[in-house]
mmCIF file with all atom_site columns, C-alpha atoms and ligand atoms in Angstrom:
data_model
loop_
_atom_site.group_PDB
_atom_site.id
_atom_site.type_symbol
_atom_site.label_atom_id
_atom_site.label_alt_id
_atom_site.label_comp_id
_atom_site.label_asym_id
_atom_site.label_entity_id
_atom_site.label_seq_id
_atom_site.pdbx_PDB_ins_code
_atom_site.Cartn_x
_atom_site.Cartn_y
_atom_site.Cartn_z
_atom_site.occupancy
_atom_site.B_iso_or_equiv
_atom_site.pdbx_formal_charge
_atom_site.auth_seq_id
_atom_site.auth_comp_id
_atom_site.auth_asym_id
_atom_site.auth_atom_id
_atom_site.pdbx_PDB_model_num
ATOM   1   C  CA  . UNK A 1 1   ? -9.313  11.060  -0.081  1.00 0.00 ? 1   UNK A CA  1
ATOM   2   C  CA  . UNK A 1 2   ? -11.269 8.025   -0.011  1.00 0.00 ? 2   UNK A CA  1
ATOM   3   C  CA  . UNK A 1 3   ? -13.024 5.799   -3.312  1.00 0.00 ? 3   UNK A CA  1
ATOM   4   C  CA  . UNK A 1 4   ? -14.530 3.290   -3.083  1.00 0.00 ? 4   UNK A CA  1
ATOM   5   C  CA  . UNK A 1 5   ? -15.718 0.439   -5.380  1.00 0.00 ? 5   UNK A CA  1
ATOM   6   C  CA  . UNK A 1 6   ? -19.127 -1.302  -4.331  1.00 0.00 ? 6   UNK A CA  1
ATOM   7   C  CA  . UNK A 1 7   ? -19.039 -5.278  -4.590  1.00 0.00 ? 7   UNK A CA  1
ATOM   8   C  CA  . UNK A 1 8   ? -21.702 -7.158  -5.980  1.00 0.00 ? 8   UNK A CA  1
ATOM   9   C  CA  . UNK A 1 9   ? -22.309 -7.860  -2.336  1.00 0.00 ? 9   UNK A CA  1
ATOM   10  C  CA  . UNK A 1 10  ? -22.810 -5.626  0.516   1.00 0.00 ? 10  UNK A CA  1
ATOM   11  C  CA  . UNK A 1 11  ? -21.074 -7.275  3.150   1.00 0.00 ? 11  UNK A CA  1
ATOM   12  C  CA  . UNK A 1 12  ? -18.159 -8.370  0.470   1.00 0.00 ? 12  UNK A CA  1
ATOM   13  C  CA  . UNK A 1 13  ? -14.933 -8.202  1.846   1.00 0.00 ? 13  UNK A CA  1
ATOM   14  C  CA  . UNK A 1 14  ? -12.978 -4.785  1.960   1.00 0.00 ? 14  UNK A CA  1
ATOM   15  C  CA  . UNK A 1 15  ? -9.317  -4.685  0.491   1.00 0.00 ? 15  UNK A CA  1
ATOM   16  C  CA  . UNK A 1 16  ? -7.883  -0.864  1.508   1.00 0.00 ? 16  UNK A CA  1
ATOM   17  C  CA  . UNK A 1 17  ? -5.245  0.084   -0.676  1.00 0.00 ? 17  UNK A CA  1
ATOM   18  C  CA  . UNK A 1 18  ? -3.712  3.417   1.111   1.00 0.00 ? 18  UNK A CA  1
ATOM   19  C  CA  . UNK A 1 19  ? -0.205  5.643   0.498   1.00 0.00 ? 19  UNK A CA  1
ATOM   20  C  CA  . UNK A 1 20  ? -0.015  8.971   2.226   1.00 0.00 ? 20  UNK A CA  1
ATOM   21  C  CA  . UNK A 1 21  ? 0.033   12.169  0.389   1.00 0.00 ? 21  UNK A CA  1
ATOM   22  C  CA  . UNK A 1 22  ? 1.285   14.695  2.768   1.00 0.00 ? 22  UNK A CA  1
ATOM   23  C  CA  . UNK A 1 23  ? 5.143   15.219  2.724   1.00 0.00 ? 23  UNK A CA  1
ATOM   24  C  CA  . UNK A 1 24  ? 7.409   16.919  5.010   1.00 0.00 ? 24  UNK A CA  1
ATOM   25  C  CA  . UNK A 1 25  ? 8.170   20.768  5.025   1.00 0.00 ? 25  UNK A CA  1
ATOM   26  C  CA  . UNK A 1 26  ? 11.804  19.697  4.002   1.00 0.00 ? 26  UNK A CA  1
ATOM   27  C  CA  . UNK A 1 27  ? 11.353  17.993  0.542   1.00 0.00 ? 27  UNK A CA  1
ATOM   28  C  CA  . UNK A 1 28  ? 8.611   18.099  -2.148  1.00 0.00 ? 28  UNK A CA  1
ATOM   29  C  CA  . UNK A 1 29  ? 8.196   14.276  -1.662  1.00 0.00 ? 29  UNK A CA  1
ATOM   30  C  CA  . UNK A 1 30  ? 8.318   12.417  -5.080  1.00 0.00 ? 30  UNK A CA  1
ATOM   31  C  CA  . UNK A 1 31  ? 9.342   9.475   -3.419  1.00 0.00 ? 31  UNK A CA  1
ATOM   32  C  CA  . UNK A 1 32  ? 7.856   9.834   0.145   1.00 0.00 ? 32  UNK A CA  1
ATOM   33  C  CA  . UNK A 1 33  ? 5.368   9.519   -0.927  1.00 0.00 ? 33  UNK A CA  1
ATOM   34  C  CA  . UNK A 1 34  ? 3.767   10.850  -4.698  1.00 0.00 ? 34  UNK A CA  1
ATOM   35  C  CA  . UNK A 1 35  ? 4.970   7.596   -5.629  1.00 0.00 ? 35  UNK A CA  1
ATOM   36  C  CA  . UNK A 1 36  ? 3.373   5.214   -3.738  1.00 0.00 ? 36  UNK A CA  1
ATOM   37  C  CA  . UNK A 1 37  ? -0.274  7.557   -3.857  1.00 0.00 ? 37  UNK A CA  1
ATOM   38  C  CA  . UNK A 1 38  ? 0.174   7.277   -7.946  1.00 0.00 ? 38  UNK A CA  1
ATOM   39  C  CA  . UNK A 1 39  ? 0.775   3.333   -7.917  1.00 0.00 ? 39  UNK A CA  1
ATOM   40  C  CA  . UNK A 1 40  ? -2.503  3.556   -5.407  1.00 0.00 ? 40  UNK A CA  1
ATOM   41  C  CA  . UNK A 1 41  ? -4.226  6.237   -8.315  1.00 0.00 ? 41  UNK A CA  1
ATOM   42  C  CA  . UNK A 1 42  ? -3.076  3.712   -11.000 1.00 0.00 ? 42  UNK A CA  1
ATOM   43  C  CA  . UNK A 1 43  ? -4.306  0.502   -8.775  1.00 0.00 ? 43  UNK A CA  1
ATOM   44  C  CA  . UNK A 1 44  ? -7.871  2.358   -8.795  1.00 0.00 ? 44  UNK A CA  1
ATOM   45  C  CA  . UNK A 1 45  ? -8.383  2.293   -12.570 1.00 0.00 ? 45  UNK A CA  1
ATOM   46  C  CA  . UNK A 1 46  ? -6.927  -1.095  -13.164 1.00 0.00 ? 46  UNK A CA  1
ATOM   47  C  CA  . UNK A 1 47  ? -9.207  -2.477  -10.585 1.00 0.00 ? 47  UNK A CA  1
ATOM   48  C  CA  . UNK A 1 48  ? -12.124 -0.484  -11.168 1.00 0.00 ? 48  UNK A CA  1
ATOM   49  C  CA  . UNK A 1 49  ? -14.103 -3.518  -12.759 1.00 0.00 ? 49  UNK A CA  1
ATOM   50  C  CA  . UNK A 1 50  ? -12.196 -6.059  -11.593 1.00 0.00 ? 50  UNK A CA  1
ATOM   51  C  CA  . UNK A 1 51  ? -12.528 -8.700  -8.655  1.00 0.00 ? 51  UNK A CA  1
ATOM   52  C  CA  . UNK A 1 52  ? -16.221 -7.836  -8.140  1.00 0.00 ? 52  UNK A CA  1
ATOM   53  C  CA  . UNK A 1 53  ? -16.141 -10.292 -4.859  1.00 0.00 ? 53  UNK A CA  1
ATOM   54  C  CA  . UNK A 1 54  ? -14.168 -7.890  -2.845  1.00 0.00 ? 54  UNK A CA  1
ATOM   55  C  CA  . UNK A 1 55  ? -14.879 -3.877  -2.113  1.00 0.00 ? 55  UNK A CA  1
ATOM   56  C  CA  . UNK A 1 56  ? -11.959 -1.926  -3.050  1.00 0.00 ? 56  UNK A CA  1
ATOM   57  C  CA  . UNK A 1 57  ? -11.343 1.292   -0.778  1.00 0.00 ? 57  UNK A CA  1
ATOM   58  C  CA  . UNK A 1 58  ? -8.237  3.781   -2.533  1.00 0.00 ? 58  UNK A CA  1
ATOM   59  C  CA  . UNK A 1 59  ? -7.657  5.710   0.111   1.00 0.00 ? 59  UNK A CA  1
ATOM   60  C  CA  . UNK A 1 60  ? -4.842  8.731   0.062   1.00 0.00 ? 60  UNK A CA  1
ATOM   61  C  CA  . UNK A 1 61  ? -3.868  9.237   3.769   1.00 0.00 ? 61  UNK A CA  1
ATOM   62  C  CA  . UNK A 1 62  ? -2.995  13.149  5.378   1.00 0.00 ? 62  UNK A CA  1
ATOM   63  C  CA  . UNK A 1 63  ? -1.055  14.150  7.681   1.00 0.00 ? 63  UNK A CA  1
ATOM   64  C  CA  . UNK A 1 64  ? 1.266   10.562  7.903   1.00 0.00 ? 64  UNK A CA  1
ATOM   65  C  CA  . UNK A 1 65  ? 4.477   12.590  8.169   1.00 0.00 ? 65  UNK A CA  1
ATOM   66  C  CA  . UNK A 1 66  ? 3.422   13.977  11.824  1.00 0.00 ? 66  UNK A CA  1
ATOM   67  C  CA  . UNK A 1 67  ? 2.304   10.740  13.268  1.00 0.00 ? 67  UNK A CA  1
ATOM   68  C  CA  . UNK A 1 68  ? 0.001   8.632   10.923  1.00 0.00 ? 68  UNK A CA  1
ATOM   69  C  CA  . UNK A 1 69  ? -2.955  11.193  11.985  1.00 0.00 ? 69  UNK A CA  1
ATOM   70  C  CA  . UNK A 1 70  ? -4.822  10.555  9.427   1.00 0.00 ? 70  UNK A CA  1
ATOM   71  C  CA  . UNK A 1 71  ? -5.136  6.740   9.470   1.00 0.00 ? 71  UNK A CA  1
ATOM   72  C  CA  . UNK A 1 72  ? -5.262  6.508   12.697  1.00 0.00 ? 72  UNK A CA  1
ATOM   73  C  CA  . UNK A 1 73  ? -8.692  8.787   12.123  1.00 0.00 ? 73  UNK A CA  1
ATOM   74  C  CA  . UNK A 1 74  ? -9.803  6.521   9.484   1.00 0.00 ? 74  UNK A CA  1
ATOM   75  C  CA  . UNK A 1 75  ? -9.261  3.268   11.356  1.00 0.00 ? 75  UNK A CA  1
ATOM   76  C  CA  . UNK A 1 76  ? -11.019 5.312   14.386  1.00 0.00 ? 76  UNK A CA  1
ATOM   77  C  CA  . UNK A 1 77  ? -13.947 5.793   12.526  1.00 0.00 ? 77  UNK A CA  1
ATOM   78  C  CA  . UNK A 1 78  ? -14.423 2.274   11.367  1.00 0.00 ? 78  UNK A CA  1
ATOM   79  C  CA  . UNK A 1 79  ? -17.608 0.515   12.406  1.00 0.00 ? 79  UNK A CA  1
ATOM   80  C  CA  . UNK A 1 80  ? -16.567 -3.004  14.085  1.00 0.00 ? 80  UNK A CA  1
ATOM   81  C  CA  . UNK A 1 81  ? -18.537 -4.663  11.238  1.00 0.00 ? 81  UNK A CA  1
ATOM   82  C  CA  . UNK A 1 82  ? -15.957 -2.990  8.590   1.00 0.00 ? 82  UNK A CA  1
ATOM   83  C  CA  . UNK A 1 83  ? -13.334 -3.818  10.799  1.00 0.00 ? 83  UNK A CA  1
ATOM   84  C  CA  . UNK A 1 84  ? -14.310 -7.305  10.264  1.00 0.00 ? 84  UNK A CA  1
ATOM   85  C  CA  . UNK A 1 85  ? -14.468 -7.379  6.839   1.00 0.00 ? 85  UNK A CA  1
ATOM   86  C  CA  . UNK A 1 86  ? -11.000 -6.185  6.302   1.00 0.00 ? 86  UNK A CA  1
ATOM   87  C  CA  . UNK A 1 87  ? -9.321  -9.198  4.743   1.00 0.00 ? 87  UNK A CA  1
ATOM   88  C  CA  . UNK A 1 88  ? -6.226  -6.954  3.902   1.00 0.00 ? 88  UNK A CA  1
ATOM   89  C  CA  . UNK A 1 89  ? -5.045  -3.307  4.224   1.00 0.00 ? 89  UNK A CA  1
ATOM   90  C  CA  . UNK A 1 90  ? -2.350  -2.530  1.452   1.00 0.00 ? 90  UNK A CA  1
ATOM   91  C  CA  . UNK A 1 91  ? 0.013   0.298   2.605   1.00 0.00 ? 91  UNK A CA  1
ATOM   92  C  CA  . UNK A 1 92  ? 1.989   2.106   -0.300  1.00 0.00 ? 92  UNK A CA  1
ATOM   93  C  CA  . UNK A 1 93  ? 4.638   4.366   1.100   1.00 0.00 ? 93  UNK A CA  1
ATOM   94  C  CA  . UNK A 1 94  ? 8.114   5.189   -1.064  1.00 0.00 ? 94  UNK A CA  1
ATOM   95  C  CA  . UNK A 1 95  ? 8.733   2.604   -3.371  1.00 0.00 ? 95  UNK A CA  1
ATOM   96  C  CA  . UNK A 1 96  ? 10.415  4.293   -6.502  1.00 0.00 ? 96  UNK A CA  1
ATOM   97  C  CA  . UNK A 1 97  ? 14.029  5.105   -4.799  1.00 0.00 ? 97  UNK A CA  1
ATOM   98  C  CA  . UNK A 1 98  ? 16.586  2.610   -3.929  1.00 0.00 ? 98  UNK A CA  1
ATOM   99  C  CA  . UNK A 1 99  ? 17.746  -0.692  -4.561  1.00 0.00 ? 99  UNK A CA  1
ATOM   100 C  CA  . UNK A 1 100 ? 15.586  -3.012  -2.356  1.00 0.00 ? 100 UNK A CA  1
ATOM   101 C  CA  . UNK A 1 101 ? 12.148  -3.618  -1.924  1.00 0.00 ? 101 UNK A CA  1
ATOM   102 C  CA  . UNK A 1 102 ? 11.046  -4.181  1.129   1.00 0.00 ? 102 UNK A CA  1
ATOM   103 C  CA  . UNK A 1 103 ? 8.130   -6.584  2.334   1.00 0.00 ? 103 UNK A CA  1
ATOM   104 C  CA  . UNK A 1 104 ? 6.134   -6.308  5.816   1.00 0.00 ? 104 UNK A CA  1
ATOM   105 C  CA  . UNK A 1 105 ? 2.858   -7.108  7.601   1.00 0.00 ? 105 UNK A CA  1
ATOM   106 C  CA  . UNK A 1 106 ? 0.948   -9.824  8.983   1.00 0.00 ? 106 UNK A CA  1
ATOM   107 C  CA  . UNK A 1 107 ? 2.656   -13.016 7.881   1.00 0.00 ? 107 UNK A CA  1
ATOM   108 C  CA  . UNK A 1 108 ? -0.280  -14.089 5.209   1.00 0.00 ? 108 UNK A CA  1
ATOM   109 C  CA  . UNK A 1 109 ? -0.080  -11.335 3.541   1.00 0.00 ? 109 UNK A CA  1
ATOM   110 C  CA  . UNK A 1 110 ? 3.941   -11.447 3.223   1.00 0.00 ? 110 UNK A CA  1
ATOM   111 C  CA  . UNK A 1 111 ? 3.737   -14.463 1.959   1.00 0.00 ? 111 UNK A CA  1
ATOM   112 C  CA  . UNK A 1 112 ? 1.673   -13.982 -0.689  1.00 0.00 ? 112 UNK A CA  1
ATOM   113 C  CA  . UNK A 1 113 ? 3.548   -10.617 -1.443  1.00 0.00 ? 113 UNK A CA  1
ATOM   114 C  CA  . UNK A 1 114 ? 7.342   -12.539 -1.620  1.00 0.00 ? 114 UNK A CA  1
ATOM   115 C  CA  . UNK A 1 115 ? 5.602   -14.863 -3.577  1.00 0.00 ? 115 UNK A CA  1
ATOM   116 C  CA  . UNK A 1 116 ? 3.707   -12.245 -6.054  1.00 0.00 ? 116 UNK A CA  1
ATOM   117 C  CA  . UNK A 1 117 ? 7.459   -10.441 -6.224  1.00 0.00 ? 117 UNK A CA  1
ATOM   118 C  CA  . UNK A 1 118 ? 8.665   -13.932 -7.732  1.00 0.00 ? 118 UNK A CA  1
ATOM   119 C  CA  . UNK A 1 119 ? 6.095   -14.291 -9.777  1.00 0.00 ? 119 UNK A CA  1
ATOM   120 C  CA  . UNK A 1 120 ? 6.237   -10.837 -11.683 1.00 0.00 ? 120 UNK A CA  1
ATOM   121 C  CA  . UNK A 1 121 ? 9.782   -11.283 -11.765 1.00 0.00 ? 121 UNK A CA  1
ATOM   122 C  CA  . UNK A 1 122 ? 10.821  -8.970  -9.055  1.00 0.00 ? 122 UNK A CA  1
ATOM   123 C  CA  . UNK A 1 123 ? 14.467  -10.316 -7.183  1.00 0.00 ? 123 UNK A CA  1
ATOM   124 C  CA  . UNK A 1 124 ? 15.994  -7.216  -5.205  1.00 0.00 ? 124 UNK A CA  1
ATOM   125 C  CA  . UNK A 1 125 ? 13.098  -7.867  -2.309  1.00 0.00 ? 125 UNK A CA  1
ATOM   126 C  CA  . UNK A 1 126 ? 14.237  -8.535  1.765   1.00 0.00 ? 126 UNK A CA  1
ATOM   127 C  CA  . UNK A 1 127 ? 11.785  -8.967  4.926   1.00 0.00 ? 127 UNK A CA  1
ATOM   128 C  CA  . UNK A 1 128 ? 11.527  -5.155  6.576   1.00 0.00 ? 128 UNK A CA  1
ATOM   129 C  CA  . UNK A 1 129 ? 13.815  -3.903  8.502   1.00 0.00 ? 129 UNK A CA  1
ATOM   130 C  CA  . UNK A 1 130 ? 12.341  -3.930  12.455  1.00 0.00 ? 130 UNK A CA  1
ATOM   131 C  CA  . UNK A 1 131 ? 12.734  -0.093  13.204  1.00 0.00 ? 131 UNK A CA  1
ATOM   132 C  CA  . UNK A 1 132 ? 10.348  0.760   9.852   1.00 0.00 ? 132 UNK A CA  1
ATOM   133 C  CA  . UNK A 1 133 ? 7.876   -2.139  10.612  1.00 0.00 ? 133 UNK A CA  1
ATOM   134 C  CA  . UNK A 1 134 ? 5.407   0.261   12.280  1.00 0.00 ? 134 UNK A CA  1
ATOM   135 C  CA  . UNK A 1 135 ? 6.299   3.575   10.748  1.00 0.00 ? 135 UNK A CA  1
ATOM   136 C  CA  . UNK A 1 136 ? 3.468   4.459   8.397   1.00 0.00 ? 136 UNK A CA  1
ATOM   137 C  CA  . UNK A 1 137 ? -0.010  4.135   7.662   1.00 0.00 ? 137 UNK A CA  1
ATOM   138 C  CA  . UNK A 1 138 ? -0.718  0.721   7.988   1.00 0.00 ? 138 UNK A CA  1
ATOM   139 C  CA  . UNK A 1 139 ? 0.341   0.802   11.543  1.00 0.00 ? 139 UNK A CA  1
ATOM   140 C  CA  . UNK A 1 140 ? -3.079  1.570   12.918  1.00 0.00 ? 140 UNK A CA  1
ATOM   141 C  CA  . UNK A 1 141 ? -4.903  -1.104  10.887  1.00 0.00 ? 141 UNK A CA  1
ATOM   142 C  CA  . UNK A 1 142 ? -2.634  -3.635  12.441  1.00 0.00 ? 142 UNK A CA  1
ATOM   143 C  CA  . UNK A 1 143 ? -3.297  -2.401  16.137  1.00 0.00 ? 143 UNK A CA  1
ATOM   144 C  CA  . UNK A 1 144 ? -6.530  -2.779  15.413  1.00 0.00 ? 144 UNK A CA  1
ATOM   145 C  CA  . UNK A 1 145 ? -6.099  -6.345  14.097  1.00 0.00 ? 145 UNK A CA  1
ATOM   146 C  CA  . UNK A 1 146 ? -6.823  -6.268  11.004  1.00 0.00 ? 146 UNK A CA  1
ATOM   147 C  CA  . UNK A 1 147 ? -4.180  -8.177  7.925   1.00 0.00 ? 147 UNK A CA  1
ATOM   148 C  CA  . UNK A 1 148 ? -1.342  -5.603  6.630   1.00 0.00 ? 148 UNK A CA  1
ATOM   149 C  CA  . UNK A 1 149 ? 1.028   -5.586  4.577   1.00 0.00 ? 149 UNK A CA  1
ATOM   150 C  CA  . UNK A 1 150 ? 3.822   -2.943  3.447   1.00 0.00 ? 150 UNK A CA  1
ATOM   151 C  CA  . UNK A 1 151 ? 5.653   -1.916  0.546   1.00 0.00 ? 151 UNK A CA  1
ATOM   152 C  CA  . UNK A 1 152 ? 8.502   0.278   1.085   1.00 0.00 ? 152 UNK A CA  1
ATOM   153 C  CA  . UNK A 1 153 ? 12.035  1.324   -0.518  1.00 0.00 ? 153 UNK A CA  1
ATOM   154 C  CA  . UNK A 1 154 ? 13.411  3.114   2.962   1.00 0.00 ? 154 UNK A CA  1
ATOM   155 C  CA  . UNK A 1 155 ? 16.854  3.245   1.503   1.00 0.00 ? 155 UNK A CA  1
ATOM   156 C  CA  . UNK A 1 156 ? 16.379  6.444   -0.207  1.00 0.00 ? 156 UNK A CA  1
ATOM   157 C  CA  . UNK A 1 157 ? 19.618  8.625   -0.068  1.00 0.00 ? 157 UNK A CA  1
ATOM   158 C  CA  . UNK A 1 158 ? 17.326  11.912  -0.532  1.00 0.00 ? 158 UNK A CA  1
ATOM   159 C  CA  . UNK A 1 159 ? 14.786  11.222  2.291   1.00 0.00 ? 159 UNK A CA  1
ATOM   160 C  CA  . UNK A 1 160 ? 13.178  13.939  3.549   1.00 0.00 ? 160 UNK A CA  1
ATOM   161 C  CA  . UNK A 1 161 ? 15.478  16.331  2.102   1.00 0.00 ? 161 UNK A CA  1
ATOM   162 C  CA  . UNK A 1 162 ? 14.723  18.847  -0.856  1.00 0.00 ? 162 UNK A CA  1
ATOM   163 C  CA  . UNK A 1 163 ? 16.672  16.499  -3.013  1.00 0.00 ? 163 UNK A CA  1
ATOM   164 C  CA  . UNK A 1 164 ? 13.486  13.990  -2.440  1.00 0.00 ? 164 UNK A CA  1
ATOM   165 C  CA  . UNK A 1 165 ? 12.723  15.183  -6.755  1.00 0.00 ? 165 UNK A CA  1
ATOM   166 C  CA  . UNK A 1 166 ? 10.596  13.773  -9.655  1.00 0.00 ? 166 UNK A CA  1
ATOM   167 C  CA  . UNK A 1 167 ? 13.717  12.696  -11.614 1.00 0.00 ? 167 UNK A CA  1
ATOM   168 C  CA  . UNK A 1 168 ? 14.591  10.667  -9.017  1.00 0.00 ? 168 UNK A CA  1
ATOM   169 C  CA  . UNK A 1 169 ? 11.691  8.693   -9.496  1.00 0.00 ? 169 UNK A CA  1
ATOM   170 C  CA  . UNK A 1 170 ? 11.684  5.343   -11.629 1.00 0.00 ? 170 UNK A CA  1
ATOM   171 C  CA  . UNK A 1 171 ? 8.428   4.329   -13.654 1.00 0.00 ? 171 UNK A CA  1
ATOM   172 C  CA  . UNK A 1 172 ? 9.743   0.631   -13.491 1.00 0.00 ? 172 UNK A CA  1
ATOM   173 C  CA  . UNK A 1 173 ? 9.645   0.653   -9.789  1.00 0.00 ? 173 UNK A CA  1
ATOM   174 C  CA  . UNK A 1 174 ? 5.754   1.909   -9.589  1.00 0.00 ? 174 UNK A CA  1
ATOM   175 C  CA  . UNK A 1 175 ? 4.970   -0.392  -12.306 1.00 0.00 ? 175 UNK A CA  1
ATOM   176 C  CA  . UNK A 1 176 ? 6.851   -3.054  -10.268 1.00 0.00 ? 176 UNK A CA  1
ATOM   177 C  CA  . UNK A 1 177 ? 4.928   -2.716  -7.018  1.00 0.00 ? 177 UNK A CA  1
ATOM   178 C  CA  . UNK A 1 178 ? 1.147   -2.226  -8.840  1.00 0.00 ? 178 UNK A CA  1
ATOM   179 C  CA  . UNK A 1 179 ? 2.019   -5.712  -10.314 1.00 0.00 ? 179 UNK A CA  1
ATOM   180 C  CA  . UNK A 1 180 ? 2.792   -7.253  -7.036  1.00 0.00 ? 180 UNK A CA  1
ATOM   181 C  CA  . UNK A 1 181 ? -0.122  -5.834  -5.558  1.00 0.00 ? 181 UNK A CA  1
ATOM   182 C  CA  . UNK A 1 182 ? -1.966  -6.903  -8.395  1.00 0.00 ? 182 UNK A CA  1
ATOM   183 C  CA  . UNK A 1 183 ? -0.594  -10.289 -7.708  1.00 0.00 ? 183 UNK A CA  1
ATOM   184 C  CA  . UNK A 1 184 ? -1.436  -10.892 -4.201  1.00 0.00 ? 184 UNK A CA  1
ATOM   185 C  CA  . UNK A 1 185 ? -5.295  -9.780  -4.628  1.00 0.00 ? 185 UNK A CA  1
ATOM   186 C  CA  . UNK A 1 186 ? -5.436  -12.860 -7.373  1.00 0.00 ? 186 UNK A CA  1
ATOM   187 C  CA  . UNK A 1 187 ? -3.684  -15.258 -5.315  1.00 0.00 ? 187 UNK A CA  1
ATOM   188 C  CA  . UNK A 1 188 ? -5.804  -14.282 -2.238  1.00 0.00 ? 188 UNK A CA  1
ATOM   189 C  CA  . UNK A 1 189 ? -8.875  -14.487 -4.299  1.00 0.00 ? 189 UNK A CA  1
ATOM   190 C  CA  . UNK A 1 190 ? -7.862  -17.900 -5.664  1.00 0.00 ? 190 UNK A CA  1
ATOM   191 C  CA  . UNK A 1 191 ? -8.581  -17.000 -8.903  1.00 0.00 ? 191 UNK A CA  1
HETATM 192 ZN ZN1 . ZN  B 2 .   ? 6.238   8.188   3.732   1.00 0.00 ? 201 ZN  B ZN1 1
#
């Protein structure tokens, strides 16, 4: 699933805001990851006519669960002139569950993002852990060097288990990371 939003300009710069929306056969996936492609739904009509400088691609990733397939497609099929234009890749993956958020990518980007967290008043946030760094969607974009940066709550006692429900899941937290996100396009814009 991939929409886009044209910028005035036609070789604007591309912001990707991406979750996955497969799950695994164990769960039903509320929090890996439902939440993170509704905060990417949500991000879509709040942006929709805003920031006209950039082009906004809301993309909802497949098959992440068995080995970021579906990214790894996308990023495959980018033209190196797209590739270019990337000036960040926004990867949404479980952030409802558990008491941290956590913060990774290309240093920029995590900047701007601990900052943004500050900003919207947002404290329980840490640095990602190392063995999660490269473990979802944004992982290809990286490779193939373009800016990243991930939002993720990995300390989810139901993950990937059939526990993994909709009650589980906090409003506050998708509201908190849409506002972050939110956050870092302004700051990055300058305006
Ligand atoms: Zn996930």
């Amino acid at each position: 699933m991939v929409a886009i939003r044209p910028s005035v300009k036609a070789t604007a710069p591309i912001i990707i805001i991406g979750g996955h929306y497969d799950s695994v056969a164990a769960g039903p996936g509320a929090n890996d990851n439902a939440s993170g492609t509704a905060v990417v739904m949500e991000l879509g009509r709040v942006l929709a006519l805003r920031y006209p400088k950039y082009e906004f691609r809301f993309i909802g990733f497949g098959a992440e669960e068995v080995g970021l397939v579906g990214s790894t497609a996308y990023v495959q099929a980018l033209t190196p002139e797209e590739r270019q234009r990337v000036v960040a890749m926004i990867n949404i993956d479980m952030i409802s569950v558990g008491d941290t958020l956590y913060i990774g990518g290309s240093s920029g980007l995590t900047r701007l993002a601990f900052n943004a967290a500050s900003e919207v008043g947002v404290s329980n946030v840490a640095g990602m852990p190392a063995d999660i760094a490269n473990a979802s969607d944004h992982a290809p974009f990286a490779a193939a060097g373009m800016p990243v940066l991930f939002l993720n709550r990995e300390n989810d006692p139901n993950y990937h288990r059939a526990t993994d429900t909709l009650d589980k899941v906090l409003p506050k937290n998708l509201e908190m990371v849409g506002n972050i996100v939110i956050k870092v396009i302004e700051n990055l814009s300058g305006n």
